[in-house]
mmCIF file of C-alpha atoms in Angstrom:
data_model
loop_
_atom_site.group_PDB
_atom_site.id
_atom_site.type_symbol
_atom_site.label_atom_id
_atom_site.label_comp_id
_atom_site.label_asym_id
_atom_site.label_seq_id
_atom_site.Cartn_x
_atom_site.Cartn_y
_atom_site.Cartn_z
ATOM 1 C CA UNK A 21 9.128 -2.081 -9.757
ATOM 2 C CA UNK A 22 6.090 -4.259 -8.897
ATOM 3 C CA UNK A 23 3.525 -2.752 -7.431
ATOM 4 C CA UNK A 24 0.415 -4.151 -6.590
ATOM 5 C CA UNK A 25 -2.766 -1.441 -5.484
ATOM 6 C CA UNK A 26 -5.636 -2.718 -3.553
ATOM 7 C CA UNK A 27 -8.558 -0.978 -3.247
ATOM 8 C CA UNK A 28 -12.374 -1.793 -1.701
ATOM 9 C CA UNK A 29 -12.072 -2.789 1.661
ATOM 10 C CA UNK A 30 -14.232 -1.246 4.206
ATOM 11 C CA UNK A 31 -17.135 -1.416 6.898
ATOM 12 C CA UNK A 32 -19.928 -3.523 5.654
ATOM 13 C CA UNK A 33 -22.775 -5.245 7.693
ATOM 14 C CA UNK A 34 -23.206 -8.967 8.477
ATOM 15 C CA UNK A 35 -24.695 -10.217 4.951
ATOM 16 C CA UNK A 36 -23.301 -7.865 2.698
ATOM 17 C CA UNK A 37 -21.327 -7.581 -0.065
ATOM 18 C CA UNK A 38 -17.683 -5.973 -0.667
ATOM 19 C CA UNK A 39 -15.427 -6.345 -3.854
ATOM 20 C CA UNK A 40 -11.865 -6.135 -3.702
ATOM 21 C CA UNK A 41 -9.684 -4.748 -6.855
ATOM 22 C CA UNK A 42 -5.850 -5.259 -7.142
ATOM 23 C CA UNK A 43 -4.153 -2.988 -10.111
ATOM 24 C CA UNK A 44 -0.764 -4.625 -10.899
ATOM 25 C CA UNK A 45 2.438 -2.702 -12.575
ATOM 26 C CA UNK A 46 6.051 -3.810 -12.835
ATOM 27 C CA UNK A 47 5.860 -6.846 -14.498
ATOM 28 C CA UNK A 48 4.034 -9.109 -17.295
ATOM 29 C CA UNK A 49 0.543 -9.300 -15.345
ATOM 30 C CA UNK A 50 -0.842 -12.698 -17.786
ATOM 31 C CA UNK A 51 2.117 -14.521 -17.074
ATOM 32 C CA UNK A 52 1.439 -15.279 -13.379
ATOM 33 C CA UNK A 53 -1.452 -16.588 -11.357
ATOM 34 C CA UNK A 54 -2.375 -14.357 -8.782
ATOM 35 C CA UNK A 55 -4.132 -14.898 -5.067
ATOM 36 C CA UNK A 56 -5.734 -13.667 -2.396
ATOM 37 C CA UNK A 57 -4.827 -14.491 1.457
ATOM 38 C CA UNK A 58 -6.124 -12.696 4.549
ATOM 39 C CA UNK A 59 -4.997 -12.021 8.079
ATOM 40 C CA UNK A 60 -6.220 -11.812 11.772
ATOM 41 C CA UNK A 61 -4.661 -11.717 14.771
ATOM 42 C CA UNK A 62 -6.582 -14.748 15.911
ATOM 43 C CA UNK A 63 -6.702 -17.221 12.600
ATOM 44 C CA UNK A 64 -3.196 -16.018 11.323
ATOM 45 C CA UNK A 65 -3.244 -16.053 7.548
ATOM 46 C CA UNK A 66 -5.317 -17.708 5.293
ATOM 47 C CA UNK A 67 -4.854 -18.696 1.289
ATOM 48 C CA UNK A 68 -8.830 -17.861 0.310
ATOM 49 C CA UNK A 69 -8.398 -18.043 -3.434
ATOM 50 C CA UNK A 70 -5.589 -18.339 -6.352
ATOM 51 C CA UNK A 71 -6.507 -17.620 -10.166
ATOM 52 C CA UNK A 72 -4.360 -19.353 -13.230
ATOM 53 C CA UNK A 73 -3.156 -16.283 -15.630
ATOM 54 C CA UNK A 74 -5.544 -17.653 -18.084
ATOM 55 C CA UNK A 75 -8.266 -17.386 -15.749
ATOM 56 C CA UNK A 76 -9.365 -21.150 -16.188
ATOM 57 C CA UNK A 77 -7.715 -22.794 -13.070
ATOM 58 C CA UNK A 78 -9.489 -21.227 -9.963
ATOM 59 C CA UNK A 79 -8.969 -22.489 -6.003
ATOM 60 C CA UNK A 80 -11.026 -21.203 -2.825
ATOM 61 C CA UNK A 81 -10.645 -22.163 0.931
ATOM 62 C CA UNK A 82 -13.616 -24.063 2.103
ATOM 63 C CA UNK A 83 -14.523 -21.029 4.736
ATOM 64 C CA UNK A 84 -15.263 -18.775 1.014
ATOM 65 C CA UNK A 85 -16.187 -21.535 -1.388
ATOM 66 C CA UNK A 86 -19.716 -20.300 -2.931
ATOM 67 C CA UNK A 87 -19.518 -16.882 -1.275
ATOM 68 C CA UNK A 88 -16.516 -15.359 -3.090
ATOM 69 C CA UNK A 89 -15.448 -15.264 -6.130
ATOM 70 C CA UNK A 90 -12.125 -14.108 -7.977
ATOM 71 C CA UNK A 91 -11.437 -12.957 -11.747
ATOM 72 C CA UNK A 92 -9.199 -11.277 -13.537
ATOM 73 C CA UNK A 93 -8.560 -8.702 -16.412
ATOM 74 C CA UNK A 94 -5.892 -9.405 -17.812
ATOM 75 C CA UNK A 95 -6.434 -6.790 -20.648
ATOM 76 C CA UNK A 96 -6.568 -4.217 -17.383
ATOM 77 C CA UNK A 97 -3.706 -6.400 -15.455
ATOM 78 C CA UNK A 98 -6.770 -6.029 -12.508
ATOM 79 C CA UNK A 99 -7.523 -8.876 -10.244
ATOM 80 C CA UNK A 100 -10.733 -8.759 -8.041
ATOM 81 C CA UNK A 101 -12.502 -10.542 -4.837
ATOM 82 C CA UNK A 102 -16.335 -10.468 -5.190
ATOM 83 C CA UNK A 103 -17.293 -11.337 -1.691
ATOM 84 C CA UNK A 104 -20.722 -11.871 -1.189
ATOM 85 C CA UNK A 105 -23.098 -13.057 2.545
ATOM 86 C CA UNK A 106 -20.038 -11.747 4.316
ATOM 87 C CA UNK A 107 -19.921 -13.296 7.957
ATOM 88 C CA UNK A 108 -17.897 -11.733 11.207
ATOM 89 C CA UNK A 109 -15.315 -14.319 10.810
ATOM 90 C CA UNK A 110 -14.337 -12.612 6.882
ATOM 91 C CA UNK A 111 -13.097 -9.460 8.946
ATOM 92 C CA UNK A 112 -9.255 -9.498 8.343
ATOM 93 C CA UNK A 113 -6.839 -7.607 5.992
ATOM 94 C CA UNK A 114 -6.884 -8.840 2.851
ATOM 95 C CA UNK A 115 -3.645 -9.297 1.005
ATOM 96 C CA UNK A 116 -3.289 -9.409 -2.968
ATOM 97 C CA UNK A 117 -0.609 -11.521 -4.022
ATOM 98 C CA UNK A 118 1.684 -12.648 -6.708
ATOM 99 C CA UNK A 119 2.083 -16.172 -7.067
ATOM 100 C CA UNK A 120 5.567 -17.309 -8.289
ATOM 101 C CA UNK A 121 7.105 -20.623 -9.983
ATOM 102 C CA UNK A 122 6.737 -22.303 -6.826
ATOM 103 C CA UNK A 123 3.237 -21.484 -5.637
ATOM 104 C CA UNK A 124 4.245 -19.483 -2.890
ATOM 105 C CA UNK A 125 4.028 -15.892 -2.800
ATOM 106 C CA UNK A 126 6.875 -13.960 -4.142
ATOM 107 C CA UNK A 127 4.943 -10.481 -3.853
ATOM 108 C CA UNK A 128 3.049 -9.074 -1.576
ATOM 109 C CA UNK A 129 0.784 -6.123 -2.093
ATOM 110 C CA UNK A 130 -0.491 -3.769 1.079
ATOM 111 C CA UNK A 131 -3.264 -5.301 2.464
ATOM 112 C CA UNK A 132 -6.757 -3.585 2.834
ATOM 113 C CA UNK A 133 -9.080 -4.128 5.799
ATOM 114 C CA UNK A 134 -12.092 -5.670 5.323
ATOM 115 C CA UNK A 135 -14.728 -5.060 8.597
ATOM 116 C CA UNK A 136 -17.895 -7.205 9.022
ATOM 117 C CA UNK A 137 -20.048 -5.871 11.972
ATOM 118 C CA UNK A 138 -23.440 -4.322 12.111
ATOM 119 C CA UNK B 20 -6.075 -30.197 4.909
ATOM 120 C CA UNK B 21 -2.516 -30.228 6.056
ATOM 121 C CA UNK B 22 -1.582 -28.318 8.843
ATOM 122 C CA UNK B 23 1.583 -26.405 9.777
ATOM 123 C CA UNK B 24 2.668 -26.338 13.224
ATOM 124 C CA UNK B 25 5.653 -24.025 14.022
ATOM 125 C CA UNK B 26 8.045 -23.648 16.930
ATOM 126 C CA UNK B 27 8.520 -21.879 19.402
ATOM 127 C CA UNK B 28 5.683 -19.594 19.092
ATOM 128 C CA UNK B 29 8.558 -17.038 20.457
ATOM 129 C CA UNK B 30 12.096 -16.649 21.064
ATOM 130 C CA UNK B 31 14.093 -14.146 22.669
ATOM 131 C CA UNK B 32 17.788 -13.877 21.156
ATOM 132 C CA UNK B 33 20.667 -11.232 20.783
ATOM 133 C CA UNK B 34 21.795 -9.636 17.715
ATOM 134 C CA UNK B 35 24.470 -12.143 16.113
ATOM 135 C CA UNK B 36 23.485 -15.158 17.692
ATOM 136 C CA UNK B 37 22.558 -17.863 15.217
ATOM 137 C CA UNK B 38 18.846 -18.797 15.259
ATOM 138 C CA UNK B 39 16.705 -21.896 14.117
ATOM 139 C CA UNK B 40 12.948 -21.849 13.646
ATOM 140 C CA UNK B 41 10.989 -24.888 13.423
ATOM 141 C CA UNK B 42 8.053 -26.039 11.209
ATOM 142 C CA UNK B 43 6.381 -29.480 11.377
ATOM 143 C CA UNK B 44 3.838 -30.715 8.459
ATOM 144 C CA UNK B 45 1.030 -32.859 9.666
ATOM 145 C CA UNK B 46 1.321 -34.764 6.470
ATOM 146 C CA UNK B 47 4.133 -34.549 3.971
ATOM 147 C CA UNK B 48 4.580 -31.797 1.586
ATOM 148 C CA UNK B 49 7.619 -33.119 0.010
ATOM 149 C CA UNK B 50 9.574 -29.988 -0.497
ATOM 150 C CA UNK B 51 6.657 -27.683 -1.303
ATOM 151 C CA UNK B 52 7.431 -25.211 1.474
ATOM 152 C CA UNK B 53 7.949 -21.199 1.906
ATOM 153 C CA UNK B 54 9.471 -19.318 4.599
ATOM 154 C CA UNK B 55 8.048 -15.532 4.932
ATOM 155 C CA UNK B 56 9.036 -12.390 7.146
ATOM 156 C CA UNK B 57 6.454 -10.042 8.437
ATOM 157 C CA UNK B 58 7.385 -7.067 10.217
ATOM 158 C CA UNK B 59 4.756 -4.880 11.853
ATOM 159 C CA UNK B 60 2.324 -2.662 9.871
ATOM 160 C CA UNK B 61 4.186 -4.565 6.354
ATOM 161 C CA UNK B 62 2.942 -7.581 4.247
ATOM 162 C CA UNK B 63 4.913 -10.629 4.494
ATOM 163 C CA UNK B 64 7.839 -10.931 2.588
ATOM 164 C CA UNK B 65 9.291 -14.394 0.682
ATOM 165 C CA UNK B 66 12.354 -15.581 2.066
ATOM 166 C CA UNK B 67 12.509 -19.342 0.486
ATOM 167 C CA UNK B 68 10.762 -21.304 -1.238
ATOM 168 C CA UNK B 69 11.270 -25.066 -2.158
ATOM 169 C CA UNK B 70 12.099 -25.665 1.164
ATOM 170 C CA UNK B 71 16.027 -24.429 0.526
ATOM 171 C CA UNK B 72 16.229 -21.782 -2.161
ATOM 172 C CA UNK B 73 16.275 -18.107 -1.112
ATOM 173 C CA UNK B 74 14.072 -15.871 -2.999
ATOM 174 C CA UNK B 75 15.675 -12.860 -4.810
ATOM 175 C CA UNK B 76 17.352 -10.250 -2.738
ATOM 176 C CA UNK B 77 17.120 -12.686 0.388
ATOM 177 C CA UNK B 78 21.116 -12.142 2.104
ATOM 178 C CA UNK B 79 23.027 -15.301 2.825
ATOM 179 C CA UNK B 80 22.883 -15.803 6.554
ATOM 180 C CA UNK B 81 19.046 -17.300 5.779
ATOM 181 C CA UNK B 82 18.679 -20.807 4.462
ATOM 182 C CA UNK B 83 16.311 -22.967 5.049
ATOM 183 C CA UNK B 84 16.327 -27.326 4.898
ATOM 184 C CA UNK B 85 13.687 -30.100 5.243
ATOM 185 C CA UNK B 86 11.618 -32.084 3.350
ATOM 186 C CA UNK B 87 8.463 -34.331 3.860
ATOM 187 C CA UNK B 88 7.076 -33.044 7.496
ATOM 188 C CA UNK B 89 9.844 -31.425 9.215
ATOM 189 C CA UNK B 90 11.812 -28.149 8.078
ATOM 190 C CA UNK B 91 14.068 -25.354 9.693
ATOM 191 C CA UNK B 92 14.666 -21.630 8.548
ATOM 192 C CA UNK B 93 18.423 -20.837 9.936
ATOM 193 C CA UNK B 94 19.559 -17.448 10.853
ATOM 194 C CA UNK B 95 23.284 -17.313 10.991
ATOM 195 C CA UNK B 96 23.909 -14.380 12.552
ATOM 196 C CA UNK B 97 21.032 -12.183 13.823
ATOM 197 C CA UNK B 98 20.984 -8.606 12.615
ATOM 198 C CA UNK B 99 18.718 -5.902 13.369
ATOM 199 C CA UNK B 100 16.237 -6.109 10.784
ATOM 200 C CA UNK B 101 15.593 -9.616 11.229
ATOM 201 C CA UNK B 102 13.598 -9.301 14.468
ATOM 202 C CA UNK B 103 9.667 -9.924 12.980
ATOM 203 C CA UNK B 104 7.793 -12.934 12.689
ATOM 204 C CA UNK B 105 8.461 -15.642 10.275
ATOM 205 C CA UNK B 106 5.816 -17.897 8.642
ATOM 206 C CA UNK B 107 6.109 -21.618 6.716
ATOM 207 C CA UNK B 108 3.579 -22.164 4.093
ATOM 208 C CA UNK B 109 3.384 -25.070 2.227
ATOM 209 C CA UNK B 110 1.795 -25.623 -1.015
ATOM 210 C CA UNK B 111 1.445 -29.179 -1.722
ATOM 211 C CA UNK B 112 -1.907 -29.758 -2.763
ATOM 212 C CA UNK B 113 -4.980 -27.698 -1.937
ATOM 213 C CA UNK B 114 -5.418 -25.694 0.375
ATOM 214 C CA UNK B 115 -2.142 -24.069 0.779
ATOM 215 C CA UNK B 116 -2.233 -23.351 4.742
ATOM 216 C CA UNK B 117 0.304 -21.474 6.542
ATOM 217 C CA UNK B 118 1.947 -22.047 10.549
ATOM 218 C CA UNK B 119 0.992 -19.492 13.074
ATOM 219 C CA UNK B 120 3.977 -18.320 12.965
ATOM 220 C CA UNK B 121 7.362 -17.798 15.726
ATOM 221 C CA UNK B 122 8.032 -14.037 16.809
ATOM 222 C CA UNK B 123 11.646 -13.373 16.858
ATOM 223 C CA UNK B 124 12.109 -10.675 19.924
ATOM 224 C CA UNK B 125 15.009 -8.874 20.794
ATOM 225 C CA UNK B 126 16.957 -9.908 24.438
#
């Protein structure tokens, strides 16, 4: 069955760093581009970033654009969030995801809580 | 960025009534739209996805219509399980942005 394993979240302080890794089972990991959305109770959920199988085709929200950054291994079927100058507002459970045909989500994996607060 | 506007934010109903949730585009996103479940402590859960077709597994009583700015998720006949909150996502053109979503409580 698919299965997708998140690991990395955590306590960090205001400015740090945090990367997120996503092992993936169950299915053919190369053939489908995979994301990452978060949560909060106050901003709901949030698309941050999506990833093409090949790796080329690459989207973030503006609220991440030139602090994160997402990649894949497809030889590993791994996907990972580098987040970098993390700010309050990143604090949120963050959800690895399977995109399907449509571009919407058609697997979930458990999230992981990411914390930003000195 | 488009925004996605559902309602109400929450309804109280009775197991088998029939149910319709709401979701507005602020621009149109053709039929580029998802319907998720979320139950507490779980990751959402695809329901439908190009506006009308039920992801795998999904049972019968949910369908979903619309297309440009206005869309509905129908419940025919509340059961149990369905009580969570339900999201619409679209994905017509980045950034994909999701409703706040409508809490479906039990009466």
């Amino acid at each position: 069955q698919v299965q997708l394993v998140v690991s990395g979240g955590g306590l960090v302080k205001p400015g740090g760093s945090l990367r997120l890794s996503c092992a993936a089972s169950g299915f053919t990991f190369i053939d489908y581009y995979m994301s990452w959305i978060r949560q909060t109770p106050g901003k709901g959920l949030e698309w941050v970033s999506y990833i093409s199988n090949t790796g080329i085709t690459i989207n973030y929200a503006d609220s991440v654009k030139g602090r994160f950054t997402i990649s894949r291994d497809n030889a590993k079927n791994s996907l990972f969030l580098q987040m970098n100058s993390l700010r309050a507002g990143d604090t949120a459970i963050y959800y690895c995801a399977r995109v399907g045909s449509a571009y919407s989500v058609d697997f979930w994996g458990q999230g992981t809580l990411v914390t930003v607060s000195s | 960025e488009k925004v996605m506007t559902q309602s109400p934010a929450s309804l109280s109903v009775s197991p088998g009534e029939r149910v319709t949730l709401s979701c507005r585009a602020s621009q149109s996103v053709a039929s580029n739209l998802a319907w998720y479940q979320q139950k507490p402590g779980q990751a959402p859960r695809l329901l439908i996805y190009d506006a009308s077709t039920r992801a795998t597994g999904v049972p019968p009583r949910f369908s979903g219509i619309g297309s440009g700015t206005e869309f509905t998720l129908t419940i025919s006949s509340l059961q149990s399980e369905d009580f969570a909150v339900y999201y619409c996502q679209h994905y017509n053109y980045w950034p994909y942005t999701f409703g706040q979503g409508t809490r479906l409580e039990i009466k």
